[in-house]
Amino acid sequence: MFAAVALTAVLALPTPTPEPVQDPVQVGVKIHDGSSLYRGKFYVPRHESIRQCIRQRESRNHYNAVSMSGTFRGAYQFSPELRTGAAWMIQKYLRSTMGKDQALKIGELLRKTSMNKWHPYWQDMAFWIVWNNGEGKQHWAHQVPGTECY
C-alpha cells in the first residue's frame, strides 16, 4: 500500500522539460519585436536590450530577412557558416536536455535549413549561444557610424 501511494506521488510530480520543443522550421512572415522567445541557459537578461538593438539593426525584426547579397539570413543576419556552427552548438546542448536522437534530428534539420526559415525561437537561441555573454559580439560589429548597440 505504501509503495502504491509513493509511486502515485512520484508520478504526479511535474516532469521537468528544460526546453520547449518548437518546430525548428516555420514558413511565413515572422516579425517579432518583443523580448527573446528563448529564455534558457544561454539567455542573459541584462543583454536583452543589446539583442533587440542588434535584431532591429540587422533585419528590422524580420526573422525571414535575407540580405541584399543573399548571403546573410534571419533576424540576426547569420552567414551560412555561422548558422552551421550555431546549429552544431544547439545540437550539443540539446543532447544534454532532451536526448541524443531528438537532438540529432533537430541539429540536422537546422544545419540543412536556411536561417531565415528557422522558427524565431531557434534563431533567438542561436543568437544567445553565439553571443556567449558578450564574447561573440564581434559577429555583430557595426559598420555604419552611430549604429552601435553596445
GROMACS .gro file of N, CA and C in nm:
model
  450
    1MET      N    1   0.082  -0.119   0.000
    1MET     CA    2   0.000   0.000   0.000
    1MET      C    3   0.086   0.125   0.000
    2PHE      N    4   0.188   0.129   0.087
    2PHE     CA    5   0.275   0.245   0.094
    2PHE      C    6   0.347   0.267  -0.039
    3ALA      N    7   0.393   0.157  -0.104
    3ALA     CA    8   0.463   0.167  -0.232
    3ALA      C    9   0.371   0.228  -0.338
    4ALA      N   10   0.244   0.189  -0.338
    4ALA     CA   11   0.149   0.242  -0.436
    4ALA      C   12   0.127   0.391  -0.415
    5VAL      N   13   0.118   0.435  -0.289
    5VAL     CA   14   0.100   0.578  -0.259
    5VAL      C   15   0.224   0.656  -0.301
    6ALA      N   16   0.342   0.600  -0.272
    6ALA     CA   17   0.467   0.667  -0.308
    6ALA      C   18   0.481   0.678  -0.459
    7LEU      N   19   0.448   0.571  -0.530
    7LEU     CA   20   0.455   0.572  -0.676
    7LEU      C   21   0.358   0.673  -0.735
    8THR      N   22   0.238   0.681  -0.680
    8THR     CA   23   0.139   0.779  -0.726
    8THR      C   24   0.191   0.921  -0.704
    9ALA      N   25   0.254   0.945  -0.591
    9ALA     CA   26   0.308   1.078  -0.561
    9ALA      C   27   0.419   1.115  -0.659
   10VAL      N   28   0.505   1.020  -0.689
   10VAL     CA   29   0.615   1.047  -0.782
   10VAL      C   30   0.561   1.073  -0.922
   11LEU      N   31   0.466   0.995  -0.965
   11LEU     CA   32   0.409   1.013  -1.099
   11LEU      C   33   0.331   1.144  -1.111
   12ALA      N   34   0.284   1.195  -1.001
   12ALA     CA   35   0.209   1.321  -1.004
   12ALA      C   36   0.299   1.443  -1.013
   13LEU      N   37   0.429   1.426  -0.983
   13LEU     CA   38   0.521   1.539  -0.991
   13LEU      C   39   0.536   1.581  -1.137
   14PRO      N   40   0.547   1.710  -1.161
   14PRO     CA   41   0.566   1.754  -1.299
   14PRO      C   42   0.702   1.708  -1.351
   15THR      N   43   0.706   1.663  -1.475
   15THR     CA   44   0.830   1.622  -1.537
   15THR      C   45   0.902   1.746  -1.587
   16PRO      N   46   1.027   1.765  -1.545
   16PRO     CA   47   1.098   1.885  -1.591
   16PRO      C   48   1.124   1.878  -1.742
   17THR      N   49   1.095   1.986  -1.811
   17THR     CA   50   1.124   1.997  -1.952
   17THR      C   51   1.210   2.122  -1.971
   18PRO      N   52   1.340   2.104  -1.982
   18PRO     CA   53   1.432   2.217  -1.986
   18PRO      C   54   1.408   2.313  -2.103
   19GLU      N   55   1.369   2.262  -2.217
   19GLU     CA   56   1.349   2.346  -2.334
   19GLU      C   57   1.214   2.313  -2.398
   20PRO      N   58   1.136   2.416  -2.430
   20PRO     CA   59   1.015   2.386  -2.506
   20PRO      C   60   1.055   2.344  -2.646
   21VAL      N   61   0.990   2.244  -2.699
   21VAL     CA   62   1.026   2.197  -2.831
   21VAL      C   63   0.938   2.268  -2.934
   22GLN      N   64   0.999   2.357  -3.008
   22GLN     CA   65   0.931   2.428  -3.115
   22GLN      C   66   0.968   2.360  -3.246
   23ASP      N   67   0.875   2.362  -3.341
   23ASP     CA   68   0.905   2.312  -3.474
   23ASP      C   69   1.022   2.397  -3.526
   24PRO      N   70   1.136   2.337  -3.559
   24PRO     CA   71   1.251   2.416  -3.599
   24PRO      C   72   1.229   2.502  -3.724
   25VAL      N   73   1.140   2.458  -3.812
   25VAL     CA   74   1.117   2.532  -3.936
   25VAL      C   75   0.976   2.586  -3.936
   26GLN      N   76   0.963   2.711  -3.969
   26GLN     CA   77   0.831   2.776  -3.974
   26GLN      C   78   0.824   2.859  -4.101
   27VAL      N   79   0.726   2.834  -4.184
   27VAL     CA   80   0.710   2.907  -4.309
   27VAL      C   81   0.619   3.027  -4.285
   28GLY      N   82   0.645   3.137  -4.354
   28GLY     CA   83   0.558   3.253  -4.344
   28GLY      C   84   0.630   3.373  -4.288
   29VAL      N   85   0.560   3.483  -4.283
   29VAL     CA   86   0.617   3.606  -4.232
   29VAL      C   87   0.641   3.592  -4.082
   30LYS      N   88   0.760   3.631  -4.039
   30LYS     CA   89   0.797   3.617  -3.899
   30LYS      C   90   0.854   3.750  -3.850
   31ILE      N   91   0.770   3.831  -3.794
   31ILE     CA   92   0.815   3.957  -3.737
   31ILE      C   93   0.782   3.954  -3.589
   32HIS      N   94   0.883   3.979  -3.509
   32HIS     CA   95   0.863   3.981  -3.364
   32HIS      C   96   0.953   4.089  -3.308
   33ASP      N   97   0.896   4.191  -3.250
   33ASP     CA   98   0.980   4.298  -3.198
   33ASP      C   99   0.983   4.302  -3.045
   34GLY      N  100   0.942   4.194  -2.984
   34GLY     CA  101   0.941   4.186  -2.838
   34GLY      C  102   1.066   4.120  -2.784
   35SER      N  103   1.054   4.073  -2.660
   35SER     CA  104   1.168   4.012  -2.594
   35SER      C  105   1.196   3.873  -2.652
   36SER      N  106   1.310   3.820  -2.615
   36SER     CA  107   1.357   3.693  -2.668
   36SER      C  108   1.256   3.581  -2.643
   37LEU      N  109   1.231   3.501  -2.746
   37LEU     CA  110   1.145   3.385  -2.730
   37LEU      C  111   1.219   3.273  -2.658
   38TYR      N  112   1.351   3.274  -2.667
   38TYR     CA  113   1.434   3.178  -2.595
   38TYR      C  114   1.476   3.241  -2.462
   39ARG      N  115   1.455   3.166  -2.353
   39ARG     CA  116   1.492   3.215  -2.219
   39ARG      C  117   1.564   3.106  -2.140
   40GLY      N  118   1.640   3.024  -2.209
   40GLY     CA  119   1.706   2.912  -2.143
   40GLY      C  120   1.843   2.946  -2.087
   41LYS      N  121   1.927   2.845  -2.079
   41LYS     CA  122   2.057   2.851  -2.014
   41LYS      C  123   2.145   2.965  -2.065
   42PHE      N  124   2.140   2.997  -2.192
   42PHE     CA  125   2.232   3.094  -2.251
   42PHE      C  126   2.177   3.237  -2.250
   43TYR      N  127   2.053   3.252  -2.211
   43TYR     CA  128   1.989   3.383  -2.208
   43TYR      C  129   2.049   3.471  -2.098
   44VAL      N  130   2.080   3.596  -2.131
   44VAL     CA  131   2.137   3.691  -2.035
   44VAL      C  132   2.044   3.812  -2.029
   45PRO      N  133   1.959   3.820  -1.928
   45PRO     CA  134   1.861   3.929  -1.920
   45PRO      C  135   1.921   4.069  -1.934
   46ARG      N  136   2.038   4.092  -1.877
   46ARG     CA  137   2.095   4.227  -1.883
   46ARG      C  138   2.142   4.264  -2.024
   47HIS      N  139   2.153   4.166  -2.114
   47HIS     CA  140   2.192   4.192  -2.253
   47HIS      C  141   2.073   4.195  -2.348
   48GLU      N  142   1.952   4.184  -2.294
   48GLU     CA  143   1.832   4.180  -2.378
   48GLU      C  144   1.818   4.305  -2.466
   49SER      N  145   1.847   4.422  -2.413
   49SER     CA  146   1.833   4.545  -2.493
   49SER      C  147   1.937   4.548  -2.605
   50ILE      N  148   2.054   4.491  -2.583
   50ILE     CA  149   2.155   4.483  -2.688
   50ILE      C  150   2.107   4.389  -2.798
   51ARG      N  151   2.051   4.274  -2.759
   51ARG     CA  152   1.999   4.178  -2.858
   51ARG      C  153   1.890   4.244  -2.942
   52GLN      N  154   1.799   4.316  -2.878
   52GLN     CA  155   1.692   4.382  -2.951
   52GLN      C  156   1.747   4.487  -3.047
   53CYS      N  157   1.849   4.561  -3.003
   53CYS     CA  158   1.912   4.661  -3.090
   53CYS      C  159   1.976   4.594  -3.211
   54ILE      N  160   2.049   4.485  -3.189
   54ILE     CA  161   2.114   4.413  -3.298
   54ILE      C  162   2.010   4.360  -3.395
   55ARG      N  163   1.905   4.300  -3.344
   55ARG     CA  164   1.800   4.244  -3.431
   55ARG      C  165   1.733   4.355  -3.513
   56GLN      N  166   1.706   4.467  -3.450
   56GLN     CA  167   1.646   4.581  -3.521
   56GLN      C  168   1.740   4.632  -3.630
   57ARG      N  169   1.867   4.648  -3.595
   57ARG     CA  170   1.965   4.699  -3.691
   57ARG      C  171   1.987   4.602  -3.806
   58GLU      N  172   1.995   4.473  -3.776
   58GLU     CA  173   2.028   4.374  -3.878
   58GLU      C  174   1.911   4.342  -3.971
   59SER      N  175   1.788   4.340  -3.920
   59SER     CA  176   1.677   4.291  -4.003
   59SER      C  177   1.546   4.365  -3.985
   60ARG      N  178   1.546   4.471  -3.904
   60ARG     CA  179   1.420   4.540  -3.870
   60ARG      C  180   1.320   4.442  -3.809
   61ASN      N  181   1.374   4.347  -3.730
   61ASN     CA  182   1.294   4.248  -3.655
   61ASN      C  183   1.226   4.144  -3.744
   62HIS      N  184   1.273   4.128  -3.866
   62HIS     CA  185   1.215   4.029  -3.957
   62HIS      C  186   1.297   3.900  -3.949
   63TYR      N  187   1.237   3.796  -3.895
   63TYR     CA  188   1.307   3.669  -3.882
   63TYR      C  189   1.327   3.600  -4.017
   64ASN      N  190   1.254   3.642  -4.119
   64ASN     CA  191   1.270   3.581  -4.251
   64ASN      C  192   1.354   3.669  -4.344
   65ALA      N  193   1.430   3.762  -4.289
   65ALA     CA  194   1.510   3.855  -4.369
   65ALA      C  195   1.623   3.785  -4.443
   66VAL      N  196   1.652   3.839  -4.563
   66VAL     CA  197   1.765   3.795  -4.645
   66VAL      C  198   1.838   3.922  -4.688
   67SER      N  199   1.970   3.925  -4.671
   67SER     CA  200   2.048   4.043  -4.709
   67SER      C  201   2.039   4.065  -4.860
   68MET      N  202   2.071   4.185  -4.903
   68MET     CA  203   2.066   4.216  -5.046
   68MET      C  204   2.158   4.125  -5.126
   69SER      N  205   2.270   4.084  -5.068
   69SER     CA  206   2.362   3.994  -5.138
   69SER      C  207   2.312   3.849  -5.136
   70GLY      N  208   2.214   3.821  -5.049
   70GLY     CA  209   2.163   3.685  -5.035
   70GLY      C  210   2.247   3.597  -4.944
   71THR      N  211   2.353   3.652  -4.889
   71THR     CA  212   2.445   3.574  -4.807
   71THR      C  213   2.398   3.560  -4.663
   72PHE      N  214   2.352   3.669  -4.604
   72PHE     CA  215   2.317   3.670  -4.462
   72PHE      C  216   2.167   3.657  -4.446
   73ARG      N  217   2.125   3.578  -4.345
   73ARG     CA  218   1.983   3.546  -4.334
   73ARG      C  219   1.935   3.545  -4.189
   74GLY      N  220   1.806   3.568  -4.175
   74GLY     CA  221   1.742   3.563  -4.045
   74GLY      C  222   1.745   3.696  -3.973
   75ALA      N  223   1.687   3.699  -3.856
   75ALA     CA  224   1.676   3.821  -3.777
   75ALA      C  225   1.812   3.879  -3.740
   76TYR      N  226   1.911   3.792  -3.723
   76TYR     CA  227   2.043   3.836  -3.680
   76TYR      C  228   2.146   3.831  -3.792
   77GLN      N  229   2.100   3.803  -3.914
   77GLN     CA  230   2.183   3.802  -4.033
   77GLN      C  231   2.306   3.712  -4.018
   78PHE      N  232   2.281   3.584  -3.992
   78PHE     CA  233   2.387   3.485  -3.982
   78PHE      C  234   2.438   3.449  -4.122
   79SER      N  235   2.569   3.431  -4.135
   79SER     CA  236   2.626   3.375  -4.258
   79SER      C  237   2.595   3.225  -4.256
   80PRO      N  238   2.607   3.159  -4.372
   80PRO     CA  239   2.583   3.012  -4.372
   80PRO      C  240   2.678   2.939  -4.275
   81GLU      N  241   2.802   2.986  -4.266
   81GLU     CA  242   2.899   2.920  -4.178
   81GLU      C  243   2.863   2.939  -4.031
   82LEU      N  244   2.821   3.059  -3.996
   82LEU     CA  245   2.782   3.086  -3.857
   82LEU      C  246   2.655   3.008  -3.822
   83ARG      N  247   2.562   3.000  -3.917
   83ARG     CA  248   2.440   2.921  -3.895
   83ARG      C  249   2.475   2.775  -3.868
   84THR      N  250   2.565   2.719  -3.948
   84THR     CA  251   2.604   2.579  -3.930
   84THR      C  252   2.670   2.558  -3.795
   85GLY      N  253   2.759   2.649  -3.758
   85GLY     CA  254   2.824   2.639  -3.627
   85GLY      C  255   2.724   2.649  -3.513
   86ALA      N  256   2.630   2.742  -3.525
   86ALA     CA  257   2.527   2.758  -3.421
   86ALA      C  258   2.441   2.632  -3.411
   87ALA      N  259   2.408   2.573  -3.525
   87ALA     CA  260   2.327   2.451  -3.524
   87ALA      C  261   2.400   2.337  -3.453
   88TRP      N  262   2.532   2.326  -3.474
   88TRP     CA  263   2.610   2.225  -3.402
   88TRP      C  264   2.609   2.252  -3.252
   89MET      N  265   2.623   2.380  -3.214
   89MET     CA  266   2.622   2.414  -3.071
   89MET      C  267   2.486   2.385  -3.009
   90ILE      N  268   2.378   2.414  -3.082
   90ILE     CA  269   2.243   2.385  -3.033
   90ILE      C  270   2.227   2.234  -3.015
   91GLN      N  271   2.271   2.158  -3.115
   91GLN     CA  272   2.260   2.012  -3.106
   91GLN      C  273   2.336   1.959  -2.985
   92LYS      N  274   2.456   2.009  -2.963
   92LYS     CA  275   2.535   1.963  -2.848
   92LYS      C  276   2.462   1.992  -2.718
   93TYR      N  277   2.407   2.111  -2.706
   93TYR     CA  278   2.334   2.145  -2.584
   93TYR      C  279   2.208   2.058  -2.569
   94LEU      N  280   2.134   2.039  -2.676
   94LEU     CA  281   2.010   1.962  -2.669
   94LEU      C  282   2.034   1.816  -2.630
   95ARG      N  283   2.150   1.763  -2.662
   95ARG     CA  284   2.180   1.625  -2.621
   95ARG      C  285   2.172   1.611  -2.470
   96SER      N  286   2.209   1.716  -2.398
   96SER     CA  287   2.206   1.709  -2.252
   96SER      C  288   2.067   1.735  -2.194
   97THR      N  289   1.978   1.790  -2.274
   97THR     CA  290   1.845   1.824  -2.221
   97THR      C  291   1.733   1.736  -2.274
   98MET      N  292   1.747   1.683  -2.394
   98MET     CA  293   1.637   1.604  -2.450
   98MET      C  294   1.679   1.472  -2.511
   99GLY      N  295   1.804   1.439  -2.502
   99GLY     CA  296   1.849   1.310  -2.552
   99GLY      C  297   1.909   1.318  -2.691
  100LYS      N  298   1.987   1.216  -2.721
  100LYS     CA  299   2.065   1.212  -2.845
  100LYS      C  300   1.979   1.212  -2.971
  101ASP      N  301   1.878   1.127  -2.978
  101ASP     CA  302   1.801   1.112  -3.102
  101ASP      C  303   1.730   1.239  -3.143
  102GLN      N  304   1.660   1.302  -3.050
  102GLN     CA  305   1.589   1.424  -3.083
  102GLN      C  306   1.686   1.538  -3.112
  103ALA      N  307   1.796   1.545  -3.039
  103ALA     CA  308   1.897   1.648  -3.062
  103ALA      C  309   1.957   1.634  -3.202
  104LEU      N  310   1.988   1.511  -3.242
  104LEU     CA  311   2.042   1.488  -3.376
  104LEU      C  312   1.942   1.528  -3.484
  105LYS      N  313   1.818   1.495  -3.463
  105LYS     CA  314   1.713   1.529  -3.561
  105LYS      C  315   1.702   1.681  -3.577
  106ILE      N  316   1.696   1.752  -3.465
  106ILE     CA  317   1.683   1.898  -3.470
  106ILE      C  318   1.810   1.960  -3.528
  107GLY      N  319   1.926   1.916  -3.483
  107GLY     CA  320   2.052   1.969  -3.533
  107GLY      C  321   2.066   1.952  -3.683
  108GLU      N  322   2.034   1.833  -3.733
  108GLU     CA  323   2.041   1.806  -3.876
  108GLU      C  324   1.948   1.898  -3.955
  109LEU      N  325   1.826   1.913  -3.907
  109LEU     CA  326   1.728   1.998  -3.975
  109LEU      C  327   1.775   2.144  -3.976
  110LEU      N  328   1.828   2.192  -3.864
  110LEU     CA  329   1.876   2.331  -3.858
  110LEU      C  330   1.995   2.353  -3.951
  111ARG      N  331   2.085   2.255  -3.958
  111ARG     CA  332   2.204   2.271  -4.044
  111ARG      C  333   2.167   2.275  -4.192
  112LYS      N  334   2.066   2.202  -4.232
  112LYS     CA  335   2.032   2.198  -4.375
  112LYS      C  336   1.928   2.304  -4.415
  113THR      N  337   1.880   2.382  -4.318
  113THR     CA  338   1.776   2.481  -4.346
  113THR      C  339   1.833   2.621  -4.336
  114SER      N  340   1.801   2.703  -4.433
  114SER     CA  341   1.843   2.843  -4.431
  114SER      C  342   1.793   2.910  -4.302
  115MET      N  343   1.876   2.992  -4.239
  115MET     CA  344   1.843   3.054  -4.110
  115MET      C  345   1.711   3.131  -4.115
  116ASN      N  346   1.680   3.196  -4.227
  116ASN     CA  347   1.557   3.275  -4.235
  116ASN      C  348   1.431   3.188  -4.237
  117LYS      N  349   1.448   3.059  -4.242
  117LYS     CA  350   1.333   2.967  -4.235
  117LYS      C  351   1.323   2.900  -4.098
  118TRP      N  352   1.418   2.929  -4.010
  118TRP     CA  353   1.412   2.875  -3.874
  118TRP      C  354   1.300   2.944  -3.798
  119HIS      N  355   1.237   2.871  -3.708
  119HIS     CA  356   1.140   2.930  -3.616
  119HIS      C  357   1.211   3.038  -3.534
  120PRO      N  358   1.145   3.151  -3.503
  120PRO     CA  359   1.208   3.257  -3.424
  120PRO      C  360   1.269   3.210  -3.292
  121TYR      N  361   1.208   3.113  -3.228
  121TYR     CA  362   1.264   3.060  -3.103
  121TYR      C  363   1.406   3.011  -3.124
  122TRP      N  364   1.429   2.934  -3.232
  122TRP     CA  365   1.561   2.876  -3.258
  122TRP      C  366   1.659   2.984  -3.303
  123GLN      N  367   1.612   3.087  -3.376
  123GLN     CA  368   1.701   3.198  -3.412
  123GLN      C  369   1.746   3.272  -3.286
  124ASP      N  370   1.652   3.296  -3.194
  124ASP     CA  371   1.689   3.362  -3.068
  124ASP      C  372   1.788   3.276  -2.989
  125MET      N  373   1.764   3.145  -2.986
  125MET     CA  374   1.856   3.056  -2.915
  125MET      C  375   1.995   3.062  -2.979
  126ALA      N  376   1.999   3.060  -3.112
  126ALA     CA  377   2.128   3.067  -3.182
  126ALA      C  378   2.200   3.198  -3.148
  127PHE      N  379   2.125   3.309  -3.144
  127PHE     CA  380   2.187   3.436  -3.107
  127PHE      C  381   2.253   3.424  -2.971
  128TRP      N  382   2.179   3.375  -2.872
  128TRP     CA  383   2.232   3.371  -2.735
  128TRP      C  384   2.352   3.278  -2.723
  129ILE      N  385   2.350   3.166  -2.794
  129ILE     CA  386   2.464   3.074  -2.788
  129ILE      C  387   2.587   3.138  -2.850
  130VAL      N  388   2.570   3.203  -2.966
  130VAL     CA  389   2.683   3.269  -3.032
  130VAL      C  390   2.727   3.393  -2.954
  131TRP      N  391   2.630   3.468  -2.900
  131TRP     CA  392   2.660   3.588  -2.822
  131TRP      C  393   2.752   3.553  -2.705
  132ASN      N  394   2.725   3.441  -2.639
  132ASN     CA  395   2.811   3.385  -2.534
  132ASN      C  396   2.848   3.490  -2.430
  133ASN      N  397   2.746   3.552  -2.373
  133ASN     CA  398   2.765   3.652  -2.267
  133ASN      C  399   2.854   3.769  -2.312
  134GLY      N  400   2.846   3.801  -2.442
  134GLY     CA  401   2.922   3.913  -2.497
  134GLY      C  402   3.053   3.874  -2.564
  135GLU      N  403   3.098   3.749  -2.542
  135GLU     CA  404   3.224   3.704  -2.602
  135GLU      C  405   3.214   3.695  -2.755
  136GLY      N  406   3.092   3.678  -2.807
  136GLY     CA  407   3.074   3.665  -2.953
  136GLY      C  408   3.023   3.791  -3.020
  137LYS      N  409   3.032   3.905  -2.952
  137LYS     CA  410   2.975   4.028  -3.006
  137LYS      C  411   3.041   4.073  -3.137
  138GLN      N  412   3.162   4.025  -3.166
  138GLN     CA  413   3.228   4.064  -3.290
  138GLN      C  414   3.149   4.021  -3.414
  139HIS      N  415   3.061   3.924  -3.399
  139HIS     CA  416   2.979   3.880  -3.512
  139HIS      C  417   2.879   3.987  -3.555
  140TRP      N  418   2.855   4.084  -3.469
  140TRP     CA  419   2.760   4.191  -3.500
  140TRP      C  420   2.825   4.329  -3.487
  141ALA      N  421   2.950   4.337  -3.527
  141ALA     CA  422   3.019   4.467  -3.523
  141ALA      C  423   2.947   4.562  -3.618
  142HIS      N  424   2.922   4.683  -3.573
  142HIS     CA  425   2.851   4.780  -3.658
  142HIS      C  426   2.944   4.833  -3.765
  143GLN      N  427   2.889   4.855  -3.883
  143GLN     CA  428   2.968   4.904  -3.996
  143GLN      C  429   2.941   5.051  -4.024
  144VAL      N  430   2.829   5.101  -3.980
  144VAL     CA  431   2.789   5.238  -4.006
  144VAL      C  432   2.803   5.318  -3.875
  145PRO      N  433   2.877   5.429  -3.879
  145PRO     CA  434   2.891   5.510  -3.756
  145PRO      C  435   2.754   5.546  -3.697
  146GLY      N  436   2.747   5.534  -3.566
  146GLY     CA  437   2.623   5.568  -3.496
  146GLY      C  438   2.524   5.453  -3.486
  147THR      N  439   2.561   5.333  -3.533
  147THR     CA  440   2.468   5.220  -3.526
  147THR      C  441   2.509   5.116  -3.424
  148GLU      N  442   2.603   5.149  -3.338
  148GLU     CA  443   2.648   5.051  -3.238
  148GLU      C  444   2.537   5.025  -3.137
  149CYS      N  445   2.538   4.903  -3.086
  149CYS     CA  446   2.436   4.861  -2.989
  149CYS      C  447   2.495   4.839  -2.852
  150TYR      N  448   2.622   4.853  -2.835
  150TYR     CA  449   2.687   4.821  -2.709
  150TYR      C  450   2.697   4.946  -2.629
   0.00000   0.00000   0.00000
